[in-house]
Coordinates of C-alpha atoms in Angstrom, one line a residue:
M158 CA 7.6 -0.4 -30.5
S159 CA 6.2 3.1 -30.5
D160 CA 6.1 5.4 -27.5
A161 CA 2.4 4.8 -27.1
E162 CA 2.8 1.0 -27.3
T163 CA 5.7 1.2 -24.7
A164 CA 3.5 3.2 -22.3
V165 CA 0.6 0.7 -22.7
A166 CA 3.0 -2.2 -22.2
Q167 CA 4.4 -0.8 -19.0
T168 CA 2.8 -2.1 -15.8
P169 CA 2.0 0.3 -12.9
F170 CA 5.0 -1.3 -11.3
D171 CA 7.2 -0.2 -14.2
Q172 CA 5.6 3.3 -14.2
I173 CA 6.2 3.8 -10.5
G174 CA 9.9 2.9 -11.0
G175 CA 10.2 -0.7 -10.0
A176 CA 11.1 -2.5 -6.8
A177 CA 13.3 0.2 -5.2
R178 CA 10.5 2.8 -5.7
V179 CA 7.8 0.5 -4.3
Q180 CA 10.1 -0.1 -1.2
A181 CA 10.6 3.6 -0.8
V182 CA 6.8 4.1 -0.8
V183 CA 6.4 1.4 1.8
D184 CA 9.2 2.8 3.9
A185 CA 7.7 6.3 3.8
F186 CA 4.3 4.9 4.7
Y187 CA 5.6 3.0 7.7
D188 CA 7.8 5.9 8.8
L189 CA 4.7 8.1 8.8
M190 CA 2.6 5.6 10.6
D191 CA 5.4 5.1 13.2
G192 CA 6.2 8.8 13.8
D193 CA 3.1 10.9 13.1
P194 CA 0.6 11.1 15.9
A195 CA -2.2 11.5 13.3
Y196 CA -1.8 7.7 12.7
A197 CA -1.5 6.6 16.3
R198 CA -4.6 4.3 16.2
L199 CA -3.3 2.7 13.0
R200 CA 0.1 2.2 14.6
A201 CA -1.4 0.7 17.7
I202 CA -2.9 -2.3 15.8
H203 CA 0.5 -3.3 14.4
A204 CA 3.3 -5.2 16.0
P205 CA 6.1 -3.3 17.7
D206 CA 8.6 -4.4 15.0
L207 CA 7.4 -3.2 11.6
T208 CA 10.3 -4.9 9.7
P209 CA 8.2 -7.9 8.7
M210 CA 5.3 -5.7 7.6
R211 CA 7.6 -3.5 5.5
A212 CA 8.8 -6.6 3.6
S213 CA 5.3 -8.1 3.3
L214 CA 3.6 -4.9 2.0
A215 CA 6.5 -4.2 -0.4
G216 CA 6.1 -7.8 -1.8
F217 CA 2.4 -7.5 -2.0
L218 CA 2.4 -4.1 -3.8
T219 CA 5.2 -5.3 -6.1
G220 CA 3.1 -8.2 -7.4
W221 CA -0.2 -6.3 -7.3
L222 CA 1.2 -3.5 -9.4
G223 CA 2.4 -6.0 -12.0
G224 CA 6.0 -6.7 -10.9
P225 CA 7.4 -10.1 -9.8
R226 CA 4.7 -12.1 -8.0
D227 CA 6.9 -13.7 -5.3
W228 CA 4.6 -12.6 -2.5
F229 CA 1.6 -14.3 -4.1
A230 CA 3.6 -17.4 -5.0
A231 CA 4.7 -17.8 -1.4
R232 CA 1.1 -17.4 -0.2
P233 CA -1.1 -19.3 -2.7
G234 CA -4.8 -18.5 -2.3
V235 CA -4.2 -15.8 0.3
C236 CA -5.9 -12.5 -0.3
M237 CA -5.4 -9.1 1.5
M238 CA -9.0 -9.0 2.6
S239 CA -8.8 -12.3 4.4
L240 CA -5.5 -11.3 6.1
H241 CA -7.2 -8.3 7.6
R242 CA -10.6 -9.8 8.4
S243 CA -9.7 -10.3 12.1
M244 CA -8.5 -6.7 12.6
P245 CA -10.8 -4.1 14.1
I246 CA -10.8 -1.8 11.1
D247 CA -13.3 1.0 11.2
A248 CA -13.8 3.9 8.9
E249 CA -11.2 6.1 10.8
L250 CA -8.5 3.4 10.6
A251 CA -9.2 2.9 6.9
R252 CA -8.9 6.7 6.4
Q253 CA -5.6 6.8 8.4
W254 CA -4.2 4.0 6.2
T255 CA -5.3 5.7 3.0
D256 CA -4.0 9.1 4.1
A257 CA -0.6 7.8 5.2
M258 CA -0.2 5.9 1.9
G259 CA -1.2 9.0 -0.1
R260 CA 1.4 11.0 1.7
A261 CA 4.0 8.3 1.1
L262 CA 3.3 8.4 -2.6
D263 CA 3.8 12.1 -2.6
Q264 CA 6.9 12.0 -0.5
V265 CA 8.5 9.5 -2.8
G266 CA 7.5 11.6 -5.9
V267 CA 5.2 9.1 -7.6
E268 CA 3.9 10.8 -10.7
P269 CA 0.7 12.7 -9.7
E270 CA -1.7 10.9 -12.1
M271 CA -0.5 7.5 -10.9
A272 CA -0.6 8.6 -7.3
N273 CA -4.2 9.8 -7.6
A274 CA -5.2 6.6 -9.3
L275 CA -3.6 4.6 -6.5
R276 CA -5.2 6.8 -3.8
E277 CA -8.6 6.0 -5.3
V278 CA -8.0 2.3 -5.4
F279 CA -6.5 2.2 -1.9
G280 CA -9.4 4.2 -0.6
R281 CA -11.8 1.6 -2.0
M282 CA -9.7 -1.3 -0.7
S283 CA -9.3 0.0 2.8
G284 CA -13.0 1.0 2.9
N285 CA -13.9 -2.6 2.0
M286 CA -11.9 -3.9 5.0
T287 CA -13.9 -2.1 7.5
T288 CA -15.7 -4.3 10.0
R289 CA -18.2 -1.7 11.2

């Protein structure tokens, strides 16, 4: 397989660096959310113990990015939009989520082109979750 074919065959999950790298992004994201006052409103809508959320988001992102789809297999028919429907997500909370995730991508050293593409998609996803 040529270098070009290998690059095309790689999923975003592979390009980011696999499960350990996805977990590092998720951990950086939740560490920012937990410790930076800029994300206080976002932190306030989460449970005190972020451990289950860290595992869930890592599993979701792993499958969503093209890695093992265990999260989806364990939750047939569940979508991220439905899971967040009952939460009071406004434009500011969506912005906080996207900003913290973008910072996490940078902290972990995700390649800039991939990080920018993910920022764009995450921005659209979080914006679509707003209830007002």
